[in-house]
Tab-separated table of C-alpha atoms in Angstrom:
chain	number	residue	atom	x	y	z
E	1	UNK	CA	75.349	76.387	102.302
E	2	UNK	CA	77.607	75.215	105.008
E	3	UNK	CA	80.780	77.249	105.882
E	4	UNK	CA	82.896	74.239	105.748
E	5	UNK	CA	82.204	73.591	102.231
E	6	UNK	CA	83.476	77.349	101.200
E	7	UNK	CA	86.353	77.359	103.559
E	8	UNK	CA	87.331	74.066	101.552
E	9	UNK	CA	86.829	75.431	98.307
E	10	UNK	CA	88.756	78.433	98.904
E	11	UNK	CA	91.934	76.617	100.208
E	12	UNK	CA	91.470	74.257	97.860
E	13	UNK	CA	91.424	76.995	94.759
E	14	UNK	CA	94.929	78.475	96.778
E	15	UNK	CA	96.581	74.991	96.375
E	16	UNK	CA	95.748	74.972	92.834
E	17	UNK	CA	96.733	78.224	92.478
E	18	UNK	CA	99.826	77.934	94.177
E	19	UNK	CA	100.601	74.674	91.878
E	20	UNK	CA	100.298	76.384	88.821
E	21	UNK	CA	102.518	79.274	90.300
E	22	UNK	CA	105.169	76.368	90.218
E	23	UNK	CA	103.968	74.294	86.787
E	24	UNK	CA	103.596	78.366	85.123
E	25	UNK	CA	107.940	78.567	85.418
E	26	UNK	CA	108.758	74.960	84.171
E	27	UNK	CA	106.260	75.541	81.394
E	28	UNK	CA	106.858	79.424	80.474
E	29	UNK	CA	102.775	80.061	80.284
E	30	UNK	CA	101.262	82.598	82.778
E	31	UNK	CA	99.758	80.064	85.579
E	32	UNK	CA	96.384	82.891	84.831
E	33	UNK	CA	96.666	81.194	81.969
E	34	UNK	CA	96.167	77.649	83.166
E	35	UNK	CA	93.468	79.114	85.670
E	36	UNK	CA	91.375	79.949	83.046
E	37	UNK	CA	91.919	76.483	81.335
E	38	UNK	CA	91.235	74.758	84.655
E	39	UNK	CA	87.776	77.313	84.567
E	40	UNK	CA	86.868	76.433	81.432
E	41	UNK	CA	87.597	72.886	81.415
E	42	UNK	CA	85.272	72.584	85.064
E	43	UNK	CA	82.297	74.404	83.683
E	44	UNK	CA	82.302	72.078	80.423
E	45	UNK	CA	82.147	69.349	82.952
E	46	UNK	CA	79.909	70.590	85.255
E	47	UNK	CA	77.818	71.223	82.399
E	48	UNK	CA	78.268	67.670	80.912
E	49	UNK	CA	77.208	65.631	84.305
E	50	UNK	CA	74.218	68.013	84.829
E	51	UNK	CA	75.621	69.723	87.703
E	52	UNK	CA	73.828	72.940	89.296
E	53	UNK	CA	76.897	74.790	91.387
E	54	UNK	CA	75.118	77.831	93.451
E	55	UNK	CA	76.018	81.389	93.645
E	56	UNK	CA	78.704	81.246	90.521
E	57	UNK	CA	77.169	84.301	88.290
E	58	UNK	CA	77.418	86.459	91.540
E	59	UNK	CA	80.617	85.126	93.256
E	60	UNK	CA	82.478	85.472	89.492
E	61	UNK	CA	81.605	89.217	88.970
E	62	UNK	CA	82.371	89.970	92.476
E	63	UNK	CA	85.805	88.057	92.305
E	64	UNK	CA	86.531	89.422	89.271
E	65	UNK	CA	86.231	92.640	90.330
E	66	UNK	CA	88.081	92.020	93.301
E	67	UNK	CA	91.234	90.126	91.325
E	68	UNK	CA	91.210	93.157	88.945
E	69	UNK	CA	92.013	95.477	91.258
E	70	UNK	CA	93.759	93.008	93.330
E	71	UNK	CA	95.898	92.761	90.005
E	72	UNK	CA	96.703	96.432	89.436
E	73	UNK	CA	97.935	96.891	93.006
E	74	UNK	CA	99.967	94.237	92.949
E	75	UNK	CA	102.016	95.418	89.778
E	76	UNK	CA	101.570	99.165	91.069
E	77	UNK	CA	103.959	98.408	94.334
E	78	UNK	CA	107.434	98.314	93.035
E	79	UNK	CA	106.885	101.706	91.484
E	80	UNK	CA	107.507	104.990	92.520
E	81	UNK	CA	105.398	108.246	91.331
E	82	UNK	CA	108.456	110.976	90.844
E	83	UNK	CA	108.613	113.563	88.933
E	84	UNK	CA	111.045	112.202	86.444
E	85	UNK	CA	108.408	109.792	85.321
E	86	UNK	CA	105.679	111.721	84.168
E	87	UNK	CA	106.801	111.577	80.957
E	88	UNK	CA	106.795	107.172	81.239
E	89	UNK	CA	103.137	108.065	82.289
E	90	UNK	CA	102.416	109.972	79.364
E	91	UNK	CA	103.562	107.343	77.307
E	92	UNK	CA	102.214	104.232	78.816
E	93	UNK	CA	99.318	105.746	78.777
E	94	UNK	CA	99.140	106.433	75.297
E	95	UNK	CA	100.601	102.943	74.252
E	96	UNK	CA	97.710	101.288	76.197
E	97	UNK	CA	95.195	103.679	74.564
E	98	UNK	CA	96.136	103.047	71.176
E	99	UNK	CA	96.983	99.529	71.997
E	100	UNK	CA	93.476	98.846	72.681
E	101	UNK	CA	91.731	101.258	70.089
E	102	UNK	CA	93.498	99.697	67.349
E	103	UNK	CA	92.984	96.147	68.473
E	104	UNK	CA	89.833	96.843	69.071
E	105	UNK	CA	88.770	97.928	65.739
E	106	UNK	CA	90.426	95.032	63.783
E	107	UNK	CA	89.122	92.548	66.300
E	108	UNK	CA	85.430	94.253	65.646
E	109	UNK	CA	86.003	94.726	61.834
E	110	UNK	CA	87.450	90.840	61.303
E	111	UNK	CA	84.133	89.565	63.419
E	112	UNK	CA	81.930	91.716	61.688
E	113	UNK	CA	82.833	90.423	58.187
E	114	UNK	CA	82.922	86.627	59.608
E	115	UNK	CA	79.979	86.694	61.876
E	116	UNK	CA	77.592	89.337	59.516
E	117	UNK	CA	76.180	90.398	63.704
E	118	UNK	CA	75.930	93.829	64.176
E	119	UNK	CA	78.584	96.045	64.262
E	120	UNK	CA	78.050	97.218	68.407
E	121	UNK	CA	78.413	93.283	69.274
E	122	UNK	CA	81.539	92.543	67.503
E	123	UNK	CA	82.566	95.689	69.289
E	124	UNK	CA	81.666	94.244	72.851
E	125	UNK	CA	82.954	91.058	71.979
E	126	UNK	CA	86.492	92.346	71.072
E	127	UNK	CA	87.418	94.635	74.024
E	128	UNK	CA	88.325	91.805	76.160
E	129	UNK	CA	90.542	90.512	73.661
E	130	UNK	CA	91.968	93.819	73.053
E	131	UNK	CA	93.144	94.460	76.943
E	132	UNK	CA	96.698	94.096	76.985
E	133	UNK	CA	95.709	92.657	80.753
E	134	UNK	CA	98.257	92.764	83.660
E	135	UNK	CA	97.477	89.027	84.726
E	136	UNK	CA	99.528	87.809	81.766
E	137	UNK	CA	101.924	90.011	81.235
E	138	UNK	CA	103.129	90.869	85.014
E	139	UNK	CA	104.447	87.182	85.399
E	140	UNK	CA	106.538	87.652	82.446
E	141	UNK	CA	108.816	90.551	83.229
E	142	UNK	CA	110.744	89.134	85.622
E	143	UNK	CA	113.905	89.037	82.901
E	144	UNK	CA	113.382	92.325	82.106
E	145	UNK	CA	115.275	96.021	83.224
E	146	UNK	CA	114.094	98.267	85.522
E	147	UNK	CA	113.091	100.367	82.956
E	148	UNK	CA	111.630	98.052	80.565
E	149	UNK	CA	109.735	96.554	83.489
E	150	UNK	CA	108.376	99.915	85.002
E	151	UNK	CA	107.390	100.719	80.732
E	152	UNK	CA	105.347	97.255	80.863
E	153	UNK	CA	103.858	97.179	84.486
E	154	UNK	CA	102.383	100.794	83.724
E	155	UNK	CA	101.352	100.486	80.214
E	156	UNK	CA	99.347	96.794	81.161
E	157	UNK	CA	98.147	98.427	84.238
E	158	UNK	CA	97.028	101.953	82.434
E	159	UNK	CA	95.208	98.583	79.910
E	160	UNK	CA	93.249	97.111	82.485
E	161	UNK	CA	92.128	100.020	83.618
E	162	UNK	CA	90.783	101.564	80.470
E	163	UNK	CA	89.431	98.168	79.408
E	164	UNK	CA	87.327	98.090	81.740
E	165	UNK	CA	85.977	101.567	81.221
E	166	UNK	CA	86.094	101.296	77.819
E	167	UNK	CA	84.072	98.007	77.965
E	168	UNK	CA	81.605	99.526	80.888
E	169	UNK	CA	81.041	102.671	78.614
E	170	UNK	CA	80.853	101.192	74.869
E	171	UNK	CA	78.182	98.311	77.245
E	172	UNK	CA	75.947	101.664	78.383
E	173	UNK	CA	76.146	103.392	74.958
E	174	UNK	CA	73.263	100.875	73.428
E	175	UNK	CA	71.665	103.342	71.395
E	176	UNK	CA	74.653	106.134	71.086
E	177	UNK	CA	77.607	107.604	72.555
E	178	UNK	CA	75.188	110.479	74.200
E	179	UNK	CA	73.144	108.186	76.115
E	180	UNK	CA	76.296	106.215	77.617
E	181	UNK	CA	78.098	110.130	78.646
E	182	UNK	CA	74.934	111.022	80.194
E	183	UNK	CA	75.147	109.349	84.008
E	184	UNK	CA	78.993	109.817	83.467
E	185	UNK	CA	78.846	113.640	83.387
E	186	UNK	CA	75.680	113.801	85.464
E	187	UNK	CA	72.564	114.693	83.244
């Protein structure tokens, strides 16, 4: 693949990122948001005309990775680790615990009576939907207090996070919960 292609694909994706920064505050919808429609609506038509486009499984997982923590930083920079807010961190981190537990379980419990699949894949298939994620929520505290917006940034941060493990360890745990603890604690 020529360089000249990529260099024009990333610049181009900036553009378009750039213009849905602008089209995300006239509209009051996260411009992630729109990203992901522009992603989906691209791979139905690539799909459509027939079109083969190289290198997307591995280029997505390593972006995504990338933007994640890309993501976490970014909302992680106006705040300031003090003493006086262990006690937020205690909190956030419980709200994005239970946040995601709960969802979790009646996002796997509703597919699992509609969709009669196993259990374990209605479970995968709702922890992404259960992430309160910081990509959609960051945008939208702009209005908010200092406190309220410190409250959101670490409790959607403190979500991404243990989505992610959550996700990574319920993906390992095929047969049970011992298998998956296994290479985390080293046996």
């Amino acid at each position: 693949m020529d360089s000249s292609y990529l260099i024009i694909a990333l610049s181009l994706s900036v553009l378009v990122s750039y213009g849905f920064d602008l089209l995300s505050g006239r509209f009051k919808t996260p411009s992630v948001i729109l990203l992901l429609g522009l992603g989906i609506g691209l791979r139905q038509l690539t799909d459509y005309l027939a079109i083969q486009v190289p290198y997307v499984t591995p280029a997505l997982s390593t972006l995504g990775a990338l933007g994640l923590i890309l993501i976490v930083l970014e909302g992680s920079l106006d705040l300031e680790l003090e003493p006086g807010n262990y006690g937020l961190l205690r909190r956030t981190s419980l709200m994005a615990f239970l946040t995601i537990s709960l969802t979790t379980l009646v996002i796997a419990t509703t597919l699992y009576l509609l969709l009669e699949e196993t259990f374990y894949k209605c479970l995968i298939n709702a922890i992404p939907f259960a992430v309160v994620s910081s990509a959609v929520v960051l945008p939208s505290v702009r209005n908010l207090t200092d406190g309220q917006r410190s409250f959101v940034v670490y409790e959607s941060s403190f979500s991404d996070i243990m989505g992610v493990m959550v996700f990574n360890f319920v993906l390992m745990s095929q047969t049970s919960v011992l298998t998956a603890s296994g290479p985390m604690f080293g046996s």
